[in-house]
Amino acid sequence: MFKFLIIAFLSIFLSSHTYAQFSTGKLGIAVNAVYTTSVDIFLNPNSSNSEVRNKSYTLENIWNLGLDIRYRFTNEFILGLNIEYMKKTAAVPNLTAFVGNQVFVFEVEDGFSAVPIELTAHYYFPFSTEDFKFMMGGGVGYYIGEFIRKFQEVELEITQRKFALGLHVSASMDYIIIENLSARFEMKFRNPQFTITSKYSQTEVTYQGNVIQLPENPFDTKVDINGLTFIFGLVVNI
């Protein structure tokens, strides 16, 4: 009886493994809609006061486009390269400046942009079927971006920016629509942080008839992409 169970298990496993083989080409190119739940921005990351240093504001519901290229070396091992462009701004009361001898807080358009470039090794699960392909992956990413602030005609100029290297993990499923076309759903976790040094393009601006003095010195801002990422894509297999 035990021998029969082993033979039955091996037969099912091997048949499912064969059944799950890719019937399409080795190269897959996907155009993705990428949704990130949240990004935190730290306006004073170098403050000696821990409360000020750790204070951030959050941007939520970030949508962007991405391109994902995957090459299948074997039936189980797939190597992918993912490139995105992220951008999000919001009106927030983040600017503290002088009007004469008084200090006021003004609403500005604050946000960020970032370019993630990620290399991922994917493992193709043998329990996949002809219609549903399941994969899990992990890899390393290169992230660079900028802090955005607009107030009247004043914007920011980047004086220095530091790229970030980060790890990520993902789980994805491809649904085969026709032989060379599939729909993809993917969930990814990543947590890169990068710092940007910026300065205002000018130090004076007129707002509602008042001359506002802006800081002259460059300042640092930290961007933390810490939310979950959900990806919806269309894949062409070659």
XYZ file of N, CA and C in Angstrom:
714
model
N 0.829 -1.203 0.000
C 0.000 0.000 0.000
C 0.867 1.259 0.000
N 1.898 1.265 0.858
C 2.796 2.420 0.956
C 3.530 2.633 -0.372
N 3.973 1.506 -0.975
C 4.648 1.594 -2.260
C 3.731 2.162 -3.333
N 2.482 1.764 -3.284
C 1.500 2.263 -4.253
C 1.310 3.776 -4.107
N 1.263 4.257 -2.860
C 1.096 5.696 -2.616
C 2.279 6.485 -3.152
N 3.494 5.951 -2.962
C 4.686 6.635 -3.463
C 4.652 6.724 -4.984
N 4.306 5.595 -5.614
C 4.229 5.580 -7.081
C 3.158 6.541 -7.580
N 2.013 6.563 -6.886
C 0.928 7.472 -7.281
C 1.347 8.927 -7.129
N 2.029 9.238 -6.015
C 2.478 10.613 -5.782
C 3.465 11.051 -6.852
N 4.439 10.179 -7.159
C 5.431 10.518 -8.173
C 4.789 10.696 -9.541
N 3.808 9.855 -9.835
C 3.123 9.960 -11.126
C 2.389 11.280 -11.253
N 1.702 11.673 -10.170
C 0.962 12.943 -10.189
C 1.913 14.118 -10.303
N 3.019 14.065 -9.512
C 3.984 15.168 -9.532
C 4.617 15.331 -10.903
N 5.064 14.194 -11.477
C 5.726 14.266 -12.768
C 4.778 14.693 -13.871
N 3.530 14.202 -13.796
C 2.569 14.602 -14.821
C 2.219 16.071 -14.696
N 2.072 16.557 -13.459
C 1.765 17.982 -13.277
C 2.945 18.834 -13.693
N 4.192 18.331 -13.455
C 5.380 19.062 -13.843
C 5.436 19.207 -15.362
N 5.111 18.118 -16.055
C 5.095 18.172 -17.511
C 3.954 19.054 -18.007
N 2.840 18.963 -17.348
C 1.662 19.739 -17.734
C 1.896 21.226 -17.596
N 2.792 21.560 -16.637
C 3.019 22.964 -16.353
C 4.082 23.586 -17.238
N 4.667 22.829 -18.132
C 5.714 23.369 -18.977
C 5.193 24.555 -19.770
N 6.085 25.548 -19.975
C 5.726 26.672 -20.833
C 5.582 26.180 -22.269
N 4.522 26.566 -22.910
C 4.336 26.208 -24.313
C 4.690 27.380 -25.217
N 5.038 28.531 -24.603
C 5.361 29.716 -25.380
C 6.857 29.927 -25.389
N 7.303 31.073 -25.948
C 8.721 31.356 -26.077
C 9.404 31.615 -24.756
N 10.719 31.792 -24.854
C 11.518 31.985 -23.653
C 11.520 33.432 -23.164
N 11.182 34.369 -24.003
C 11.238 35.790 -23.649
C 9.838 36.349 -23.449
N 9.617 37.002 -22.315
C 8.340 37.638 -22.038
C 8.515 39.123 -21.787
N 7.766 39.951 -22.483
C 7.826 41.410 -22.324
C 6.471 41.890 -21.832
N 6.459 42.553 -20.678
C 5.206 42.986 -20.055
C 5.170 44.500 -19.912
N 4.026 45.068 -20.229
C 3.733 46.476 -19.926
C 2.809 46.475 -18.723
N 3.224 47.161 -17.658
C 2.540 47.048 -16.376
C 1.927 48.358 -15.906
N 0.802 48.225 -15.219
C 0.260 49.298 -14.393
C 0.632 48.956 -12.958
N 1.364 49.854 -12.292
C 1.938 49.570 -10.977
C 1.262 50.456 -9.932
N 0.778 49.822 -8.867
C 0.121 50.545 -7.780
C 0.906 50.348 -6.489
N 1.368 51.445 -5.891
C 2.078 51.406 -4.617
C 1.193 52.046 -3.555
N 1.039 51.361 -2.434
C 0.083 51.835 -1.428
C 0.525 53.137 -0.773
N 1.831 53.303 -0.476
C 2.250 54.514 0.229
C 3.745 54.753 0.100
N 4.114 56.026 0.230
C 5.504 56.466 0.287
C 5.608 57.531 1.374
N 6.617 57.416 2.232
C 6.838 58.395 3.291
C 7.972 59.334 2.902
N 7.791 60.635 3.198
C 8.813 61.636 2.914
C 9.202 62.322 4.217
N 10.506 62.308 4.519
C 11.057 62.899 5.738
C 11.717 64.234 5.372
N 11.210 65.317 5.942
C 11.697 66.645 5.586
C 12.933 67.064 6.366
N 13.188 66.424 7.501
C 14.347 66.781 8.329
C 15.105 65.519 8.754
N 15.651 64.773 7.809
C 16.256 63.479 8.150
C 17.560 63.582 8.942
N 18.162 64.778 9.004
C 19.438 64.934 9.704
C 19.307 65.682 11.023
N 18.084 65.913 11.454
C 17.881 66.652 12.700
C 18.422 65.866 13.893
N 18.997 66.591 14.862
C 19.492 65.955 16.083
C 18.353 65.559 17.008
N 17.177 66.156 16.793
C 15.988 65.821 17.572
C 15.305 64.616 16.921
N 15.210 63.521 17.652
C 14.662 62.286 17.073
C 13.208 62.444 16.642
N 12.437 63.228 17.372
C 11.030 63.421 17.012
C 10.907 64.159 15.688
N 11.741 65.184 15.509
C 11.735 65.938 14.251
C 12.298 65.085 13.119
N 13.366 64.345 13.425
C 14.021 63.515 12.403
C 13.099 62.420 11.876
N 12.289 61.850 12.749
C 11.417 60.738 12.359
C 10.032 61.166 11.889
N 9.783 62.459 11.883
C 8.478 62.949 11.437
C 8.423 62.951 9.911
N 7.345 62.418 9.371
C 7.195 62.339 7.915
C 5.752 62.602 7.528
N 5.539 62.808 6.250
C 4.171 62.826 5.724
C 4.074 61.762 4.638
N 2.871 61.287 4.423
C 2.661 60.111 3.582
C 1.891 60.463 2.318
N 2.378 59.966 1.193
C 1.649 60.012 -0.075
C 1.088 58.622 -0.337
N -0.181 58.562 -0.706
C -0.837 57.269 -0.871
C -1.392 57.114 -2.288
N -1.699 55.850 -2.620
C -2.367 55.507 -3.890
C -1.574 56.028 -5.092
N -0.396 55.479 -5.261
C 0.520 55.930 -6.310
C 0.455 54.961 -7.486
N 0.079 55.478 -8.636
C 0.007 54.689 -9.866
C 1.130 55.107 -10.812
N 1.724 54.149 -11.492
C 2.728 54.465 -12.494
C 2.826 53.320 -13.496
N 3.565 53.557 -14.556
C 3.774 52.549 -15.587
C 5.130 51.863 -15.389
N 5.232 50.651 -15.876
C 6.484 49.915 -15.778
C 6.656 48.964 -16.943
N 7.905 48.581 -17.158
C 8.253 47.618 -18.203
C 9.005 46.470 -17.552
N 8.566 45.239 -17.818
C 9.177 44.060 -17.214
C 9.573 43.084 -18.327
N 10.857 42.705 -18.340
C 11.366 41.763 -19.339
C 11.885 40.532 -18.602
N 11.386 39.342 -18.964
C 11.801 38.107 -18.310
C 12.295 37.107 -19.357
N 13.420 36.477 -19.013
C 13.971 35.443 -19.893
C 14.026 34.124 -19.142
N 13.471 33.093 -19.738
C 13.407 31.772 -19.114
C 14.631 30.954 -19.525
N 15.560 30.745 -18.571
C 16.764 29.950 -18.823
C 16.451 28.462 -18.788
N 15.654 28.056 -17.803
C 15.168 26.682 -17.726
C 13.681 26.772 -17.409
N 13.015 25.621 -17.314
C 11.592 25.660 -17.002
C 11.327 26.206 -15.602
N 12.310 26.073 -14.687
C 12.119 26.528 -13.311
C 12.724 27.902 -13.044
N 13.752 28.299 -13.806
C 14.490 29.522 -13.495
C 14.260 30.584 -14.555
N 13.809 31.759 -14.092
C 13.521 32.889 -14.977
C 14.197 34.120 -14.390
N 14.881 34.874 -15.230
C 15.545 36.102 -14.791
C 14.812 37.298 -15.390
N 14.479 38.289 -14.529
C 13.695 39.421 -14.993
C 14.348 40.758 -14.697
N 14.096 41.728 -15.577
C 14.534 43.109 -15.395
C 13.309 44.003 -15.445
N 13.109 44.791 -14.389
C 11.933 45.650 -14.263
C 12.364 47.106 -14.155
N 11.729 47.984 -14.948
C 12.016 49.416 -14.922
C 10.703 50.167 -14.773
N 10.681 51.155 -13.864
C 9.480 51.952 -13.628
C 9.824 53.434 -13.547
N 8.788 54.246 -13.667
C 8.916 55.666 -13.361
C 7.760 56.049 -12.444
N 8.103 56.475 -11.226
C 7.102 56.837 -10.225
C 7.096 58.356 -10.017
N 5.893 58.897 -9.828
C 5.778 60.333 -9.522
C 4.462 60.592 -8.813
N 4.535 61.386 -7.738
C 3.328 61.726 -6.992
C 3.558 63.036 -6.240
N 2.595 63.943 -6.302
C 2.645 65.178 -5.526
C 1.288 65.422 -4.885
N 1.296 66.279 -3.858
C 0.054 66.643 -3.178
C 0.235 68.024 -2.551
N -0.877 68.712 -2.355
C -0.852 70.024 -1.687
C -0.834 69.814 -0.180
N 0.243 70.262 0.469
C 0.418 70.060 1.912
C 1.027 71.309 2.543
N 0.721 71.591 3.812
C 1.285 72.778 4.496
C 2.683 72.486 5.041
N 3.662 72.449 4.152
C 5.003 72.016 4.540
C 6.059 73.107 4.521
N 5.728 74.289 4.047
C 6.736 75.338 3.916
C 6.617 76.345 5.057
N 7.687 76.466 5.830
C 7.780 77.482 6.873
C 8.747 78.558 6.400
N 8.273 79.815 6.330
C 9.100 80.885 5.779
C 8.776 82.204 6.479
N 9.677 83.177 6.273
C 9.520 84.500 6.880
C 8.768 85.440 5.952
N 7.847 86.189 6.542
C 7.227 87.340 5.891
C 7.515 88.522 6.813
N 8.505 89.320 6.409
C 8.981 90.354 7.323
C 9.687 89.705 8.499
N 9.210 90.013 9.708
C 9.787 89.424 10.921
C 8.942 88.288 11.493
N 7.918 87.893 10.764
C 7.025 86.854 11.256
C 7.200 85.562 10.454
N 6.912 84.461 11.137
C 7.022 83.139 10.513
C 5.629 82.623 10.183
N 5.466 82.171 8.934
C 4.189 81.628 8.479
C 4.417 80.249 7.868
N 3.342 79.457 7.862
C 3.367 78.151 7.209
C 2.494 78.223 5.961
N 3.046 77.807 4.826
C 2.351 77.921 3.552
C 2.115 76.529 2.952
N 1.039 76.445 2.195
C 0.752 75.211 1.473
C 1.526 75.191 0.171
N 2.190 74.070 -0.091
C 2.983 73.907 -1.297
C 2.623 72.579 -1.953
N 3.057 72.430 -3.178
C 2.899 71.148 -3.861
C 4.176 70.340 -3.636
N 4.085 69.341 -2.794
C 5.237 68.517 -2.429
C 5.062 67.097 -2.964
N 6.176 66.452 -3.225
C 6.107 65.062 -3.663
C 7.477 64.541 -4.063
N 7.484 63.559 -4.914
C 8.729 62.914 -5.313
C 8.579 62.305 -6.699
N 9.713 61.969 -7.283
C 9.747 61.096 -8.450
C 10.878 60.107 -8.236
N 10.754 58.930 -8.818
C 11.773 57.897 -8.628
C 11.798 56.968 -9.829
N 12.969 56.411 -10.068
C 13.150 55.410 -11.122
C 13.695 54.145 -10.466
N 12.863 53.132 -10.249
C 13.356 51.829 -9.770
C 13.809 50.964 -10.954
N 14.986 50.370 -10.801
C 15.506 49.398 -11.766
C 15.826 48.136 -10.979
N 15.099 47.055 -11.244
C 15.184 45.868 -10.392
C 15.519 44.623 -11.207
N 16.448 43.839 -10.663
C 16.817 42.557 -11.248
C 16.281 41.457 -10.329
N 15.477 40.543 -10.901
C 14.781 39.549 -10.088
C 14.987 38.146 -10.641
N 15.298 37.213 -9.749
C 15.339 35.792 -10.098
C 14.007 35.170 -9.680
N 13.290 34.590 -10.643
C 11.972 34.001 -10.394
C 12.066 32.478 -10.417
N 11.368 31.848 -9.490
C 11.234 30.384 -9.496
C 9.828 30.032 -9.966
N 9.768 29.177 -10.967
C 8.499 28.756 -11.557
C 8.015 27.489 -10.850
N 6.832 27.575 -10.240
C 6.318 26.445 -9.461
C 5.805 25.331 -10.375
N 6.196 24.091 -10.105
C 5.784 22.974 -10.966
C 4.304 22.630 -10.867
N 3.593 23.116 -9.826
C 2.166 22.827 -9.751
C 1.333 23.765 -10.632
N 2.008 24.633 -11.391
C 1.298 25.486 -12.339
C 0.589 24.634 -13.386
N -0.424 25.218 -14.025
C -1.174 24.511 -15.058
C -0.938 25.178 -16.402
N -1.592 24.677 -17.431
C -1.439 25.277 -18.750
C -2.001 26.693 -18.804
N -2.985 26.994 -17.963
C -3.620 28.308 -17.979
C -3.050 29.265 -16.938
N -2.615 28.744 -15.803
C -2.134 29.583 -14.704
C -0.678 29.232 -14.384
N 0.194 30.228 -14.468
C 1.617 30.050 -14.182
C 1.954 30.832 -12.905
N 2.478 30.135 -11.900
C 2.788 30.741 -10.609
C 4.296 30.852 -10.429
N 4.739 32.022 -9.951
C 6.158 32.265 -9.743
C 6.390 33.037 -8.454
N 7.551 32.799 -7.867
C 8.002 33.582 -6.718
C 9.418 34.045 -7.014
N 9.708 35.295 -6.624
C 11.010 35.839 -6.967
C 11.603 36.707 -5.880
N 12.867 37.003 -6.044
C 13.581 37.896 -5.149
C 14.776 38.463 -5.880
N 15.202 39.661 -5.455
C 16.335 40.250 -6.149
C 16.778 41.550 -5.534
N 17.528 42.301 -6.333
C 18.104 43.565 -5.877
C 17.653 44.680 -6.803
N 17.516 45.877 -6.244
C 17.059 47.017 -7.028
C 17.957 48.227 -6.850
N 18.004 49.053 -7.886
C 18.718 50.333 -7.882
C 17.655 51.421 -7.981
N 17.696 52.391 -7.055
C 16.649 53.403 -6.977
C 17.277 54.791 -6.915
N 16.778 55.681 -7.759
C 17.233 57.060 -7.750
C 16.038 57.960 -8.020
N 16.044 59.153 -7.438
C 14.884 60.013 -7.619
C 15.143 61.431 -7.174
N 14.069 62.178 -6.989
C 14.179 63.568 -6.559
C 12.991 63.956 -5.697
N 13.203 64.985 -4.879
C 12.146 65.584 -4.089
C 11.578 66.751 -4.877
N 10.258 66.831 -4.953
C 9.586 67.875 -5.732
C 8.894 68.842 -4.785
N 9.116 70.131 -5.009
C 8.373 71.166 -4.285
C 8.147 72.345 -5.218
N 6.899 72.772 -5.310
C 6.542 73.934 -6.131
C 5.737 74.907 -5.287
N 6.160 76.162 -5.333
C 5.450 77.230 -4.618
C 5.497 78.483 -5.475
N 4.311 78.874 -5.986
C 4.258 79.958 -6.961
C 5.171 79.597 -8.135
N 6.131 80.479 -8.488
C 7.036 80.184 -9.597
C 8.343 79.551 -9.130
N 8.455 79.266 -7.838
C 9.683 78.711 -7.278
C 9.634 77.182 -7.292
N 10.733 76.567 -7.741
C 10.884 75.125 -7.688
C 12.214 74.791 -7.022
N 12.550 73.522 -6.993
C 13.791 73.087 -6.367
C 14.824 72.717 -7.417
N 16.086 72.954 -7.063
C 17.213 72.510 -7.875
C 17.995 71.466 -7.081
N 18.312 70.362 -7.719
C 19.052 69.291 -7.049
C 20.533 69.646 -7.004
N 21.117 69.622 -5.814
C 22.557 69.833 -5.664
C 23.303 68.521 -5.464
N 22.618 67.532 -4.911
C 23.223 66.212 -4.732
C 22.120 65.187 -4.490
N 22.283 64.014 -5.035
C 21.344 62.937 -4.732
C 22.089 61.617 -4.632
N 21.640 60.819 -3.686
C 22.265 59.530 -3.428
C 21.307 58.419 -3.858
N 21.831 57.497 -4.631
C 21.001 56.365 -5.043
C 20.900 55.376 -3.893
N 19.951 54.481 -4.005
C 19.755 53.451 -2.985
C 19.782 52.083 -3.641
N 20.324 51.115 -2.918
C 20.235 49.711 -3.297
C 19.315 49.022 -2.302
N 18.425 48.185 -2.790
C 17.479 47.535 -1.900
C 17.112 46.145 -2.381
N 16.632 45.336 -1.454
C 16.162 43.993 -1.773
C 14.644 43.994 -1.918
N 14.131 43.049 -2.664
C 12.685 42.919 -2.832
C 12.320 41.451 -3.006
N 11.085 41.137 -2.685
C 10.527 39.801 -2.921
C 9.186 39.970 -3.623
N 8.813 38.988 -4.410
C 7.566 39.102 -5.169
C 6.929 37.749 -5.380
N 5.640 37.767 -5.641
C 4.886 36.586 -6.046
C 3.995 36.986 -7.208
N 3.993 36.192 -8.266
C 3.229 36.573 -9.447
C 2.503 35.380 -10.044
N 1.455 35.707 -10.806
C 0.676 34.693 -11.501
C 0.369 35.196 -12.903
N 0.646 34.375 -13.896
C 0.295 34.684 -15.277
C -0.893 33.828 -15.696
N -1.876 34.472 -16.311
C -3.010 33.741 -16.887
C -2.875 33.786 -18.397
N -2.778 32.613 -19.017
C -2.577 32.527 -20.460
C -3.906 32.811 -21.174
N -3.951 33.925 -21.883
C -5.159 34.296 -22.634
C -5.191 33.535 -23.962
N -4.128 33.678 -24.725
C -3.889 32.867 -25.914
C -2.427 32.442 -25.861
N -1.960 31.715 -26.838
C -0.641 31.085 -26.730
C 0.475 32.065 -26.405
N 0.501 33.224 -27.035
C 1.607 34.160 -26.842
C 1.214 35.418 -26.067
N 0.082 35.384 -25.419
C -0.383 36.559 -24.692
C -0.958 36.136 -23.349
N -0.529 36.826 -22.286
C -1.024 36.496 -20.948
C -1.231 37.752 -20.127
N -2.076 37.609 -19.097
C -2.307 38.688 -18.136
C -1.569 38.334 -16.854
N -0.969 39.346 -16.227
C -0.151 39.088 -15.033
C -0.665 39.889 -13.832
N -0.697 39.201 -12.695
C -0.919 39.855 -11.410
C 0.270 39.545 -10.519
N 0.826 40.585 -9.907
C 2.021 40.404 -9.085
C 1.926 41.259 -7.835
N 2.410 40.739 -6.736
C 2.519 41.490 -5.494
C 3.988 41.528 -5.094
N 4.459 42.736 -4.721
C 5.883 42.904 -4.430
C 6.048 43.707 -3.141
N 7.057 43.316 -2.365
C 7.427 44.103 -1.188
C 8.855 44.600 -1.370
N 9.034 45.915 -1.174
C 10.353 46.533 -1.252
C 10.367 47.729 -0.299
N 11.559 48.145 0.115
C 11.629 49.238 1.080
C 12.890 50.086 0.863
N 13.085 50.618 -0.357
C 14.268 51.457 -0.593
C 14.097 52.850 0.000
N 15.207 53.451 0.407
C 15.227 54.812 0.917
C 16.380 55.556 0.242
N 16.100 56.740 -0.265
C 17.176 57.533 -0.853
C 17.038 58.989 -0.404
N 18.187 59.678 -0.378
C 18.263 61.049 0.128
C 18.621 62.000 -1.003
N 17.974 63.160 -1.019
C 18.207 64.186 -2.032
C 18.554 65.495 -1.342
N 19.559 66.176 -1.843
C 19.909 67.518 -1.365
C 19.442 68.524 -2.404
N 18.620 69.489 -1.972
C 18.018 70.448 -2.897
C 18.174 71.865 -2.361
N 17.956 72.829 -3.241
C 17.870 74.233 -2.830
C 16.822 74.918 -3.691
N 16.310 76.046 -3.198
C 15.285 76.774 -3.938
C 15.907 77.498 -5.129
N 15.139 77.554 -6.215
C 15.619 78.213 -7.428
C 15.759 79.724 -7.238
N 15.051 80.288 -6.268
C 15.220 81.691 -5.883
C 14.839 81.839 -4.417
N 15.353 82.868 -3.772
C 15.188 83.010 -2.325
C 14.096 83.999 -1.939
N 13.482 84.640 -2.918
C 12.360 85.532 -2.643
C 11.221 85.237 -3.605
N 10.005 85.299 -3.092
C 8.831 85.088 -3.924
C 7.699 85.970 -3.392
N 6.895 86.515 -4.289
C 5.766 87.353 -3.890
C 4.503 86.512 -3.847
N 3.844 86.547 -2.699
C 2.634 85.744 -2.494
C 1.572 86.613 -1.853
N 0.471 86.839 -2.591
C -0.631 87.679 -2.109
C -0.142 89.043 -1.646
N 0.774 89.612 -2.423
C 1.276 90.947 -2.138
C 2.390 91.013 -1.115
N 2.755 89.880 -0.540
C 3.824 89.847 0.459
C 5.082 89.200 -0.121
N 6.239 89.758 0.252
C 7.516 89.175 -0.157
C 7.924 88.127 0.867
N 8.091 86.888 0.413
C 8.416 85.771 1.303
C 9.882 85.419 1.119
N 10.594 85.336 2.243
C 12.010 84.968 2.231
C 12.154 83.453 2.370
N 12.813 82.852 1.413
C 13.061 81.409 1.441
C 14.504 81.134 1.838
N 14.780 79.976 2.442
C 16.157 79.644 2.857
C 17.107 79.594 1.659
N 18.344 80.040 1.888
C 19.358 80.028 0.844
C 20.114 78.707 0.795
N 20.298 78.082 1.950
C 21.153 76.898 2.028
C 20.448 75.650 1.505
N 21.201 74.732 0.921
C 20.623 73.441 0.506
C 20.130 72.651 1.717
N 19.167 71.779 1.496
C 18.609 70.969 2.577
C 18.368 69.553 2.070
N 18.378 68.602 3.013
C 18.196 67.193 2.677
C 16.755 66.752 2.875
N 16.327 65.815 2.040
C 15.023 65.176 2.158
C 15.204 63.688 1.904
N 14.508 62.860 2.671
C 14.595 61.406 2.485
C 13.258 60.853 2.000
N 13.313 60.014 0.988
C 12.124 59.370 0.427
C 12.192 57.885 0.769
N 11.111 57.377 1.362
C 11.045 55.982 1.794
C 9.863 55.303 1.097
N 10.168 54.440 0.111
C 9.123 53.709 -0.614
C 8.837 52.439 0.179
N 7.904 52.521 1.105
C 7.720 51.431 2.077
C 6.391 50.694 1.953
N 5.580 51.050 0.976
C 4.285 50.398 0.856
C 4.340 49.132 0.015
N 3.264 48.373 0.068
C 3.130 47.213 -0.810
C 2.918 47.671 -2.246
N 3.390 46.853 -3.174
C 3.255 47.159 -4.591
C 2.452 46.053 -5.273
N 1.441 46.466 -6.020
C 0.617 45.526 -6.793
C 0.765 45.873 -8.264
N 0.966 44.852 -9.075
C 1.263 45.045 -10.481
C 0.267 44.282 -11.338
N -0.265 44.994 -12.338
C -1.210 44.401 -13.284
C -0.618 44.602 -14.673
N -0.331 43.502 -15.382
C 0.359 43.635 -16.643
C -0.186 42.785 -17.757
N 0.217 43.130 -18.953
C -0.090 42.357 -20.149
C 1.234 41.894 -20.742
N 1.376 40.579 -20.926
C 2.654 39.981 -21.297
C 2.576 39.406 -22.700
N 3.572 39.752 -23.511
C 3.735 39.147 -24.839
C 4.908 38.193 -24.752
N 4.681 36.929 -25.074
C 5.726 35.900 -25.034
C 6.262 35.641 -26.427
N 7.570 35.691 -26.532
C 8.231 35.567 -27.856
C 9.043 34.265 -27.887
